Coordinates of C-alpha atoms and ligand atoms in Angstrom, one line a residue:
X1 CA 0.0 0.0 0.0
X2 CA 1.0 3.5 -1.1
X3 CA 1.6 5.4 2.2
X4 CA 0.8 9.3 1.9
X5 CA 3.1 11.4 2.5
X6 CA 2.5 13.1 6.6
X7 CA 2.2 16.5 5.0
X8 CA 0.1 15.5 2.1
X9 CA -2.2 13.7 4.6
X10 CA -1.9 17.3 7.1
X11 CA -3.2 19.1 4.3
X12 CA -6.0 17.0 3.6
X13 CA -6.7 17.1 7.1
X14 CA -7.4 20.7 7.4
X15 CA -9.3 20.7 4.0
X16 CA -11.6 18.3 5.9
X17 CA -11.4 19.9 9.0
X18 CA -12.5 23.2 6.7
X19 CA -15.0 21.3 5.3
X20 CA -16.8 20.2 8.5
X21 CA -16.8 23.9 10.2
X22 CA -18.4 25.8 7.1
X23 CA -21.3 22.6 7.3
X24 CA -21.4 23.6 10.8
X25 CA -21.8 27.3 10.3
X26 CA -24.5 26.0 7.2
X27 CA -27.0 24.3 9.2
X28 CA -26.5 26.2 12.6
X29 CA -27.0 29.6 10.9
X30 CA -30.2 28.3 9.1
X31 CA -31.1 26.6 12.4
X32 CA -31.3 30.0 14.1
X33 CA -32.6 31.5 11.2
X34 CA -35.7 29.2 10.9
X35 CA -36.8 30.6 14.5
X36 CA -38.9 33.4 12.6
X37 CA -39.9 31.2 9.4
X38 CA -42.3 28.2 9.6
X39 CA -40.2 24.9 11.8
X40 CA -40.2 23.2 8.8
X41 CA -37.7 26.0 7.3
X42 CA -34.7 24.1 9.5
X43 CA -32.7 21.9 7.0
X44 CA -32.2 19.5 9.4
X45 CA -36.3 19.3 10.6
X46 CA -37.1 19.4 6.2
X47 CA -34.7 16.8 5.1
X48 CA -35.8 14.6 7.8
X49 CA -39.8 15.0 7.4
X50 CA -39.2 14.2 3.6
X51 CA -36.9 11.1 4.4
X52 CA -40.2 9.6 7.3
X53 CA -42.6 10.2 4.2
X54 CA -40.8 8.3 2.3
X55 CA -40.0 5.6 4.2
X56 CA -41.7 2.3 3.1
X57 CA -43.9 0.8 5.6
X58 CA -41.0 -2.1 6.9
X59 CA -38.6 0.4 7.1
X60 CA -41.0 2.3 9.6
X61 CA -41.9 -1.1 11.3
X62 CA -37.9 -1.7 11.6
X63 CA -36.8 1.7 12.9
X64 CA -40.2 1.6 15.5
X65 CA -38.8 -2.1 16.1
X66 CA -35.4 -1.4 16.4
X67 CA -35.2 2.1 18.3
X68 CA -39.1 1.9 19.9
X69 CA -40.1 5.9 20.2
X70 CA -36.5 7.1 20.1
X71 CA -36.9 6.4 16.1
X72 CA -37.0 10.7 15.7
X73 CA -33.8 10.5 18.3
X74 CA -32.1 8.1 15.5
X75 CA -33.0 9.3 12.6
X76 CA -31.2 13.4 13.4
X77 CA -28.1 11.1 14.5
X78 CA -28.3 9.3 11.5
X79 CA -28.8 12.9 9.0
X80 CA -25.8 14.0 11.1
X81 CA -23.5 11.3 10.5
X82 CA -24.2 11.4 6.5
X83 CA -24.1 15.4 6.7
X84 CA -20.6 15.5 8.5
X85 CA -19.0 12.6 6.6
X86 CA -20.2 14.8 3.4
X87 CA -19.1 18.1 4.6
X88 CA -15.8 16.5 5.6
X89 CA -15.2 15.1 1.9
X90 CA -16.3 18.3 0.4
X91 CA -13.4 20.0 2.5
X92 CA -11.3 18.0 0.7
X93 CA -12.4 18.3 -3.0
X94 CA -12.1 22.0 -2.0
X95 CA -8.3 21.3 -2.2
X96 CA -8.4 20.7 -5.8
X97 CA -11.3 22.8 -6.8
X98 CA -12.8 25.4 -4.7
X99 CA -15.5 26.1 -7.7
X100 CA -16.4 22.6 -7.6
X101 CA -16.9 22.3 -3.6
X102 CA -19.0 25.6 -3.9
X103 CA -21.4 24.6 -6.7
X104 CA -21.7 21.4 -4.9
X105 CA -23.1 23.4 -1.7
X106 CA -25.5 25.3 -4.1
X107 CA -26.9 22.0 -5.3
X108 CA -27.1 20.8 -2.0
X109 CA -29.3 24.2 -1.0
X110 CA -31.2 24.0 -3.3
X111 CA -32.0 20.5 -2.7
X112 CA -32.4 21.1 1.2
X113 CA -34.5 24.0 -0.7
X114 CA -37.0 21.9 -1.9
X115 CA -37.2 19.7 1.1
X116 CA -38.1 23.1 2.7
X117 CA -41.3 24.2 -0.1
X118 CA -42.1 20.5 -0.3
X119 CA -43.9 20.3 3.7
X120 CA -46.8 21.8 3.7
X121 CA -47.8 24.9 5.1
X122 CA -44.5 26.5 4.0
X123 CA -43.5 29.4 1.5
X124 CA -41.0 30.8 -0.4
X125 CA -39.8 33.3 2.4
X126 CA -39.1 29.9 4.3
X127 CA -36.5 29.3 1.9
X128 CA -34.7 32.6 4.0
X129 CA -32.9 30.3 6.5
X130 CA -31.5 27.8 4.3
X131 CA -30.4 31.0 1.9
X132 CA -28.8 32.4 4.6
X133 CA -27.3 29.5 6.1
X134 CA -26.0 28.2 2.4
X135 CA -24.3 32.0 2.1
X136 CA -22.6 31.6 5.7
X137 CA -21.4 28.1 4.8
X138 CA -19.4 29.3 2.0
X139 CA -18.2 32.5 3.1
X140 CA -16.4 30.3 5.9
X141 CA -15.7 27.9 3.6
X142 CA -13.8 30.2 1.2
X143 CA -12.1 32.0 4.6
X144 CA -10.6 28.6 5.9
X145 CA -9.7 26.8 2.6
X146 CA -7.6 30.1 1.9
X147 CA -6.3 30.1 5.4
X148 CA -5.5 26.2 5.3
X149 CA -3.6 26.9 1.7
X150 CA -1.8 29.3 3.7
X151 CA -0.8 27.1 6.0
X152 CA 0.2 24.5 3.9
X153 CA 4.1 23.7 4.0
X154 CA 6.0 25.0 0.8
X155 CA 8.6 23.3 -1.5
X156 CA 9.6 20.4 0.4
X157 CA 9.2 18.7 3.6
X158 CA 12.1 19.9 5.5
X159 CA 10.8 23.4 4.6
X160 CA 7.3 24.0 7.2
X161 CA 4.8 25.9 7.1
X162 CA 5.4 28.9 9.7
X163 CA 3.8 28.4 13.1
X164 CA 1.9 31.2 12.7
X165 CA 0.1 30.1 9.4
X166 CA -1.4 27.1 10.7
X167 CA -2.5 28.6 14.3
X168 CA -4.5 31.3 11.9
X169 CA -5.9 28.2 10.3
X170 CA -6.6 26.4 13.3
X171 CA -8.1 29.3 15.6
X172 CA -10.3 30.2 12.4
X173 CA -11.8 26.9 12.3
X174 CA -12.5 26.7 16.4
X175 CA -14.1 30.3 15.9
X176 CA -16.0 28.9 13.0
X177 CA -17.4 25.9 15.7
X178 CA -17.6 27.8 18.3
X179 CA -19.8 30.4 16.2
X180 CA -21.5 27.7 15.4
X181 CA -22.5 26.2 18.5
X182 CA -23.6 29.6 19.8
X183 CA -25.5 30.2 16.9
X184 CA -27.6 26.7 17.3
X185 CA -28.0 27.9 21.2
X186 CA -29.3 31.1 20.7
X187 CA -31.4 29.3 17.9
X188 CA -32.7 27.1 20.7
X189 CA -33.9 29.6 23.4
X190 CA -35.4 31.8 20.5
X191 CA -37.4 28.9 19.3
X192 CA -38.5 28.5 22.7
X193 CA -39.2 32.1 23.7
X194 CA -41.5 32.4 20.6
X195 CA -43.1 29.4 21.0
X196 CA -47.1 30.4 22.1
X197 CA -48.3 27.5 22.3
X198 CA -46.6 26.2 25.7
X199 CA -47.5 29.5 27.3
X200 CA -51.4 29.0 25.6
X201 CA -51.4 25.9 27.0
X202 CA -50.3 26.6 30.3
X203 CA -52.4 29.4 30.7
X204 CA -55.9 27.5 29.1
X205 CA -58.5 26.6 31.9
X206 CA -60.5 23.5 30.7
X207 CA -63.9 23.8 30.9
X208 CA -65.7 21.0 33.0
X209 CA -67.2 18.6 30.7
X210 CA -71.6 18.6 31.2
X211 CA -71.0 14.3 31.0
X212 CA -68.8 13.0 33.4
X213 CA -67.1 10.2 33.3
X214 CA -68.0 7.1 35.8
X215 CA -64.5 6.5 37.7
X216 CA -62.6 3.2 36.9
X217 CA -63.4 0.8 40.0
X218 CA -60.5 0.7 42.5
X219 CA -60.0 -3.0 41.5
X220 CA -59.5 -2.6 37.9
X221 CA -55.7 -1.8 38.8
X222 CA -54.1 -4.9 40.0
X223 CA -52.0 -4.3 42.8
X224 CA -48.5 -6.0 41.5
X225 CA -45.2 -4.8 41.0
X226 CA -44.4 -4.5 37.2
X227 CA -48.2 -4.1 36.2
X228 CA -48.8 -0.9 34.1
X229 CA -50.8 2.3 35.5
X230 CA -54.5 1.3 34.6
X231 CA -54.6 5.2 34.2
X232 CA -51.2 5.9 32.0
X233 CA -49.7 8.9 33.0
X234 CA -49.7 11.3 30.3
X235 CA -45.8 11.4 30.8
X236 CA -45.3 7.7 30.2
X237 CA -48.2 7.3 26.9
X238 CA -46.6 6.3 24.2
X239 CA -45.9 8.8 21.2
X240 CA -46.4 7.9 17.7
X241 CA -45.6 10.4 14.8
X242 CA -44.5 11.5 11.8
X243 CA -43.7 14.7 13.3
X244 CA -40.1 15.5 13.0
X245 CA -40.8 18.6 15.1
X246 CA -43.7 19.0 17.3
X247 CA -46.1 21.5 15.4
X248 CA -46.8 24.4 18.1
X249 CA -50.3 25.6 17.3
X250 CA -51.4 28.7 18.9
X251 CA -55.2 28.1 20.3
X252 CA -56.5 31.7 19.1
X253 CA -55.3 30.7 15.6
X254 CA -56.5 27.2 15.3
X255 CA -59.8 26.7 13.6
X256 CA -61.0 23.1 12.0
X257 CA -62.7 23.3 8.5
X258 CA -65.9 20.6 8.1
X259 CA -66.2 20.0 4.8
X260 CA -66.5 17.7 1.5
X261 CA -69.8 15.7 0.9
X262 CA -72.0 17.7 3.6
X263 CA -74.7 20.3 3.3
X264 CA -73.4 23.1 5.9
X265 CA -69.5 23.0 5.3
X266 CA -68.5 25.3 8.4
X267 CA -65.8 26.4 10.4
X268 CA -65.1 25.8 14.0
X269 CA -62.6 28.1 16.4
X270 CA -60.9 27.1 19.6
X271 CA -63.2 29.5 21.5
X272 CA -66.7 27.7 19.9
X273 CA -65.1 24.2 20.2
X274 CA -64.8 25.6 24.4
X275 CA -68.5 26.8 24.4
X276 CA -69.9 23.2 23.3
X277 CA -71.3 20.5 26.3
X278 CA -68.2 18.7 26.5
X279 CA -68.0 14.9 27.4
X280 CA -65.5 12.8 29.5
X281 CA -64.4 9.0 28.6
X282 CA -61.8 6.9 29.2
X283 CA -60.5 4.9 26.3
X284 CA -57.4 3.5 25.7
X285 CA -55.2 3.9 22.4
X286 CA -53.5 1.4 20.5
X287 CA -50.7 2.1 17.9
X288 CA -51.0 -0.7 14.8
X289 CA -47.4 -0.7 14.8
X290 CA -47.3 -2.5 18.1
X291 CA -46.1 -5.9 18.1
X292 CA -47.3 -8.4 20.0
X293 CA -46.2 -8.1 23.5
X294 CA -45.6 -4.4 22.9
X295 CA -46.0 -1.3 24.6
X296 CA -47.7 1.0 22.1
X297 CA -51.0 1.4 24.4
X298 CA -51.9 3.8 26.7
X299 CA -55.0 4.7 28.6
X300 CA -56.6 7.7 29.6
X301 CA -59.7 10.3 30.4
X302 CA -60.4 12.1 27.1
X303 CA -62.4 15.2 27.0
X304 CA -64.0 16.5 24.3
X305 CA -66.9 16.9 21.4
X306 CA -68.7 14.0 20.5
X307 CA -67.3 14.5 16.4
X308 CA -71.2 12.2 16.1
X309 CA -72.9 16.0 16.9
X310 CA -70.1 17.4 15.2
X311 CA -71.3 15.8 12.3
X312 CA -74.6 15.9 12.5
X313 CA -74.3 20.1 12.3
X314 CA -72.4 19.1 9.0
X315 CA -75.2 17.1 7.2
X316 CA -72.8 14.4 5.6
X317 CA -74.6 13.5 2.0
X318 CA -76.0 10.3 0.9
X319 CA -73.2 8.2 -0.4
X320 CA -70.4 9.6 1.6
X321 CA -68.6 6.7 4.1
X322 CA -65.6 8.5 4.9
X323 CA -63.8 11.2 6.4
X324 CA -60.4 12.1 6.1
X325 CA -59.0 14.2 9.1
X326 CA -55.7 16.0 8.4
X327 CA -53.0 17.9 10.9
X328 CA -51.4 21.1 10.1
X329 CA -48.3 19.0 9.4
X330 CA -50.0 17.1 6.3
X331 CA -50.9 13.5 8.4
X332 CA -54.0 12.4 7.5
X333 CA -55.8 9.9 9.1
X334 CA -59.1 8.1 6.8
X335 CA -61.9 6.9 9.3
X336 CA -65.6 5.3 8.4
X337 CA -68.3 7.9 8.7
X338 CA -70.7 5.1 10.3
X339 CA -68.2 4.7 12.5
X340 CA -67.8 8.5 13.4
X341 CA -72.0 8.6 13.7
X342 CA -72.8 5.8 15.6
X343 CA -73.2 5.6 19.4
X344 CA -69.4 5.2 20.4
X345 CA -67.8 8.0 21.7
X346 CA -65.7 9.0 19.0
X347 CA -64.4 12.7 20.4
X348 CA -62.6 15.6 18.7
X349 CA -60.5 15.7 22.2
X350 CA -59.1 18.6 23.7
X351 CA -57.9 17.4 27.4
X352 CA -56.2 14.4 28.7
X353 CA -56.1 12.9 32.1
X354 CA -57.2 16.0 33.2
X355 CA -55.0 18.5 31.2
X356 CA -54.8 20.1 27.9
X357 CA -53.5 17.8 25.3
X358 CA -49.4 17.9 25.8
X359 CA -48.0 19.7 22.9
X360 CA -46.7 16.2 21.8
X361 CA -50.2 14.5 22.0
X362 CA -52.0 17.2 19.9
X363 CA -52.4 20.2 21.3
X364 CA -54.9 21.8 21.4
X365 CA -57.2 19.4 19.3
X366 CA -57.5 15.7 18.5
X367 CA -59.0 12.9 17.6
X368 CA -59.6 9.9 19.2
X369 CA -62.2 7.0 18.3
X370 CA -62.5 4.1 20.6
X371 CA -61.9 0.5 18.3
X372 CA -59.7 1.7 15.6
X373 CA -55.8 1.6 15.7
X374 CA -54.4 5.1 15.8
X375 CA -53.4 5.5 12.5
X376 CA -56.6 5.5 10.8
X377 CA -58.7 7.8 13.5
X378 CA -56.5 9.8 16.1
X379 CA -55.5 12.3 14.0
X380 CA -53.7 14.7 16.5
X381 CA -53.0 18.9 15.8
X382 CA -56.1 18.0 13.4
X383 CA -57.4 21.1 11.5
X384 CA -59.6 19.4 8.5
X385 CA -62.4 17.3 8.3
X386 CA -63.3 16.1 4.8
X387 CA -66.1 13.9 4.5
X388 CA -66.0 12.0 1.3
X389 CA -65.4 8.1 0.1
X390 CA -62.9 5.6 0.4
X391 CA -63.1 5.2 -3.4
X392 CA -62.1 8.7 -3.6
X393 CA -59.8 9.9 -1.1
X394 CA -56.7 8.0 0.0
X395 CA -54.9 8.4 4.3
X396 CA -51.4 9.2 4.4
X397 CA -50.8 5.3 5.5
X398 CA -52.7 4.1 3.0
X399 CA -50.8 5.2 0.2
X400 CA -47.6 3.5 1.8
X401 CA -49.2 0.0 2.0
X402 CA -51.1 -0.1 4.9
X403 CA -54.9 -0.8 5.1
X404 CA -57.3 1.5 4.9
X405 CA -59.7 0.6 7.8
X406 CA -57.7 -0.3 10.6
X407 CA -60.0 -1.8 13.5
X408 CA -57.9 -3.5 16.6
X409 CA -57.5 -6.7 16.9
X410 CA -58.7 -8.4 20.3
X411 CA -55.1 -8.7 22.1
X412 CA -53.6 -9.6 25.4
X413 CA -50.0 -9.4 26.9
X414 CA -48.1 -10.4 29.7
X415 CA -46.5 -7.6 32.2
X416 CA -45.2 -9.9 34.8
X417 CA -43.1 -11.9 34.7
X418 CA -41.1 -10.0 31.9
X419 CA -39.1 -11.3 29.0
X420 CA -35.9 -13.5 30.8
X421 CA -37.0 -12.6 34.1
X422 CA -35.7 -15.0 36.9
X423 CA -38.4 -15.4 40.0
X424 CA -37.8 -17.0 43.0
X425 CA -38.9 -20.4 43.8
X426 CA -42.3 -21.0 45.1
X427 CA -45.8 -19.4 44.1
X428 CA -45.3 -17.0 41.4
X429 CA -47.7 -14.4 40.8
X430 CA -48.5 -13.5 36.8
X431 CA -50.3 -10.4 35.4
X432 CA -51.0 -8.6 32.1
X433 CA -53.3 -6.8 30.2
X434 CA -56.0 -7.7 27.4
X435 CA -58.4 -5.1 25.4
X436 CA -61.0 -5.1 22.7
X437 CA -62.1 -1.7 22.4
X438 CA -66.2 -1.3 22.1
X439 CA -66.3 -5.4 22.8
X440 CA -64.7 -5.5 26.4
X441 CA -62.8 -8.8 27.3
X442 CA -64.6 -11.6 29.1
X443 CA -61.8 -13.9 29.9
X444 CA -58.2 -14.1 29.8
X445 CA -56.5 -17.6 30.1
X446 CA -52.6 -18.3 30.5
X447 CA -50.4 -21.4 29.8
X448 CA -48.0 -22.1 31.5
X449 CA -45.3 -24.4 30.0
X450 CA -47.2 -27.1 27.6
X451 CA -49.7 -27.4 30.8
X452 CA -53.8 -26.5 30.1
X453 CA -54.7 -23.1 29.4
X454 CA -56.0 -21.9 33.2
X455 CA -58.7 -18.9 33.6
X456 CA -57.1 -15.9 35.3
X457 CA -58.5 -13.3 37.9
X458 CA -59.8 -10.5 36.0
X459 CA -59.2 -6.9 37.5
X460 CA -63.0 -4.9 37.3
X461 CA -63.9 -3.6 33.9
X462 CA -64.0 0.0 33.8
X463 CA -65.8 0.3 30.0
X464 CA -65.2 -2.1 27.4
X465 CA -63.4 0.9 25.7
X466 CA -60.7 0.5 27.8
X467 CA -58.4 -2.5 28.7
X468 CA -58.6 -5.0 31.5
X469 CA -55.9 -6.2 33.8
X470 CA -55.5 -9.8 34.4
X471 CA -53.7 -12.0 37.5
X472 CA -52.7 -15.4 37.9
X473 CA -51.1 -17.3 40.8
X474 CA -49.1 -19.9 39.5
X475 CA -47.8 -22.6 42.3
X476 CA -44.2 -22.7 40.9
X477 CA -42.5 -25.4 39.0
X478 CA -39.1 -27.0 38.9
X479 CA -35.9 -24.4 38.9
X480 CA -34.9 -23.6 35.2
X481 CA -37.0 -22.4 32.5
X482 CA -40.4 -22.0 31.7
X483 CA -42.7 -19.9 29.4
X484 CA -46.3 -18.4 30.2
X485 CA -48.7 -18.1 27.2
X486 CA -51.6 -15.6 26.9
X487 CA -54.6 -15.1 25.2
X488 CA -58.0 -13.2 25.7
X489 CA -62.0 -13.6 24.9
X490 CA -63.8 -10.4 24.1
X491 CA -67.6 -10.5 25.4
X492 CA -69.0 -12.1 23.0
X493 CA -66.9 -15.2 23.6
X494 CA -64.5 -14.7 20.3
X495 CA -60.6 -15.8 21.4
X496 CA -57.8 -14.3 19.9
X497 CA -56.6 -15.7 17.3
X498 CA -53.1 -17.7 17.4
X499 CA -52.3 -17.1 13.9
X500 CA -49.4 -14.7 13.7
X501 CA -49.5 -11.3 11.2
X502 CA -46.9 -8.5 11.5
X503 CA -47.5 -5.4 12.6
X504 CA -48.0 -4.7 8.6
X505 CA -50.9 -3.9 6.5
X506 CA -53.2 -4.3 9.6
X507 CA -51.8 -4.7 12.9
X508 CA -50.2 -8.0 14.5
X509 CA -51.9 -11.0 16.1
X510 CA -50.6 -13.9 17.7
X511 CA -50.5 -15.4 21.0
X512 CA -47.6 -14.0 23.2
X513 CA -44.7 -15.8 25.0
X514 CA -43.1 -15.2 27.3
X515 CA -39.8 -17.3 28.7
X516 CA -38.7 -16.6 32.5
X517 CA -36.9 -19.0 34.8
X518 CA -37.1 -20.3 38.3
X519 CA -34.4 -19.8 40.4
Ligands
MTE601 N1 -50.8 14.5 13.2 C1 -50.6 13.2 13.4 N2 -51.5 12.5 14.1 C2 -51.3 11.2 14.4 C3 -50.2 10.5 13.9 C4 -49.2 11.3 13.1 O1 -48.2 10.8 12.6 N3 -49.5 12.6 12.9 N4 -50.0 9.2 14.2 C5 -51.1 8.4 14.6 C6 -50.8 7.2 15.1 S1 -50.1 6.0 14.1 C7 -51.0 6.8 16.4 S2 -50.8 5.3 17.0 C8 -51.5 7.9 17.4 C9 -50.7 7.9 18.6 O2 -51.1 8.9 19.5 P1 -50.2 9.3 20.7 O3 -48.9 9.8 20.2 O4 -50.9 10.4 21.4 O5 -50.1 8.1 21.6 O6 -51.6 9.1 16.8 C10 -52.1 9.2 15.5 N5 -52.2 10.6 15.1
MO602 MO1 -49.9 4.1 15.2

């Protein structure tokens, strides 16, 4: 192998090293920039929103897999890695061609440019940050590859570079990162100091709703150490978005447009959605990417609108049997009108567990529709209703390979004893939990080893909306390994099925097992 020369492989060094600070000076000027444009103006927010769009539904199902809700965490490491190895080599073809480097930046821009226009609600003058940021990028970029020239040793090796040279190169480059850094902090507290809708939110009194909820019975929570809040906090509920940055709707500003296939379209503000008879419920959530075993359910007291009366106010026409809710972020969730009229308490929500919706899980306004996985119903930061058909209209899932109708499948899980656990000898005690929204669960049943499936001790139901928690006393086998099988009956009598399905089109199935040991 050809070994480069040290001072060949010093000089490339800095060209990279020049390469990486002017990226650094790019994104963090266009980062502070995008403070005053629309959140979707940072590169860095674009470029990864288009890249979750088009991700192909196993990719999704493998990053949820793999990284569970720090997916958003491992995508921006994943951008940076790719952004700084590119910055790094484009440092280095500097070297040889400054021309080249720069054009390659302006292509990039322009391509971050379009990321920018492509996300909806955005405009040209949301192309100001990246502008900005690109002209900052390659003003440094031009300052250090001239400085690193500079600093490059002449004629031949025994001749150096003087000291001085390459400390101007090297202090440039730490201003350049430092300036950098600052410039992403300032961007930061700017962001958060004009961001309304955490001050709306803490400042918004929820109105009492004129139907109150009946209290879960005591007993539905099963006293045991490693069972899940029958009430999820709303700190621990699972998130599930395609929301790169959370969208940061100001109350006074949010309205939601009825409209489509319906005699009155109208439009509803935050302050009528407030003056309606709001109703409580508890219902709990289910993501259709959860696999089974998983922990993409949460429970908790909605409040909110019936969207039945909503509807009703709308007039949907003969013929229509959908409507397609969408966020100010472009999600859109497609949800059957007879499912939206009947008697279940489908609710355009605007409090949880007691609070206004966290900023994460929708504020101020969202959907939620007891029996249907998320995907296709809880539209969260929703701002449009459009009734219309399933033959017409296609959900943002939908159109990358997912079902269009997505009603939960009856499901059960076990919470204790977890995955490898090792109990000590003697009685063990077991517990989970089981749900099929608007069916309720009648019976749960465990296996333990290849033994006969045994009836559990079922925590009270608090609505069949919600799941039920499940116990079982098992009197303790032989140390070494065992498993503990699960499966639930809705009310009607119908058991889970065993067959297994991935999470994909239509949410997984399957019996879960679970493999502890005995001490
Ligand atoms: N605006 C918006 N709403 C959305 C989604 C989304 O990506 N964007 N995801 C849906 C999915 S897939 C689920 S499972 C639920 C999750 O709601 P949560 O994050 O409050 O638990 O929100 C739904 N509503
Ligand atoms: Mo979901």
């Amino acid at each position: 192998m050809n070994k480069l020369p040290a001072k060949k492989l010093r000089d490339l060094g800095a060209f990279g090293l020049a390469g990486f600070a002017s990226a650094a000076v790019l994104f963090s000027v266009a980062q502070l920039m995008s403070a005053f444009f629309a959140t979707s103006s940072a590169p860095l927010v674009a470029m990864g929103s288009v890249f979750i769009d088009l991700t192909p539904p196993w990719l999704k199902d493998f990053a949820i897999a793999t990284f569970g809700t720090n997916d958003k965490l491992a995508l921006f490491i994943s951008i940076g890695v790719v952004v700084a190895i590119a910055a790094v080599l484009l440092g280095i073809l500097a070297r040889r061609s400054f021309a080249l480097a720069a054009g390659s930046i302006v292509v990039l821009a322009a391509v971050i440019g379009g990321a920018v226009l492509s996300r909806p609600a955005t405009g040209l003058v949301d192309l100001t940050p990246i502008i900005l940021g690109a002209v900052a990028g390659l003003a440094t970029l031009r300052w250090l590859t001239k400085l690193a020239a500079k600093s490059r040793s002449t004629g031949s090796d025994a001749v150096p570079a003087s000291g001085s040279s390459r400390r101007n190169f090297l202090l440039g480059s730490v201003l350049s990162l430092v300036g950098a850094a600052v410039a992403t902090g300032v961007g930061k507290s700017l962001a958060t100091a004009r961001n309304v809708a955490d001050s709306a939110r803490a400042a918004l009194g929820l109105p009492p709703a004129k139907v109150l909820a009946q209290a879960p019975p005591a007993d539905a929570q099963i006293e045991l150490s490693g069972m899940p809040k029958f009430i999820t906090p709303n700190k621990d509920f699972y998130r599930i978005d395609t929301a790169l940055s959370v969208p940061r709707i100001n109350p006074s500003e949010w309205s939601l447009r009825v409209h489509g296939m319906v005699e009155k379209e109208f439009t509803l503000s935050f302050d009528e959605l407030l003056a309606e008879d709001l109703v409580e419920t508890y219902l709990t959530l289910t993501c259709v990417s959860n696999p089974v075993g998983g922990q993409l359910v949460g429970n908790a007291k909605w409040l909110g609108y019936p969207l039945r009366q909503l509807l009703e106010r709308a007039v949907p026409k003969e013929g229509a049997d959908m409507v397609l809710s969408t966020s100010i972020d472009g999600f859109s969730a497609s949800t059957p009108l007879e499912i939206l009229t009947d008697d279940r308490m489908a609710l355009l929500a605007i409090g949880m567990n007691g609070e206004p919706l966290p900023l994460e899980h929708g504020f101020p306004v969202r959907m939620v529709v007891p029996g249907l996985y998320g995907y296709v119903s809880a539209t969260k930061w929703v701002v449009d209703l459009e009734v219309t058909r399933f033959e017409d209209k296609a959900a943002y899932w939908t159109t990358r390979g997912w079902s269009d109708r997505g009603p939960i499948k009856l499901s059960s899980r076990v919470d204790v004893p977890r995955s490898f656990a090792s109990v000590p000898a003697g009685k063990v005690v077991m517990g989970g939990t089981a749900w099929a929204q608007t069916r309720g669960i009648s019976k749960v049943q465990v296996q333990i080893d290849d033994g006969d499936w045994k009836d559990t001790e079922l925590g009270a139901e608090a609505s069949v909306d919600t799941w039920r928690q499940w116990r079982y006393e098992w009197d303790g086998g032989t140390s070494g390994n065992h498993t503990v099988s699960v499966r639930a009956f809705d009310a009607q009598g119908e058991m889970q099925t065993s067959d297994k399905a991935d999470p994909v089109p239509n949410g997984a199935s399957g019996w879960q097992r679970v493999q502890f040991s005995v001490e």
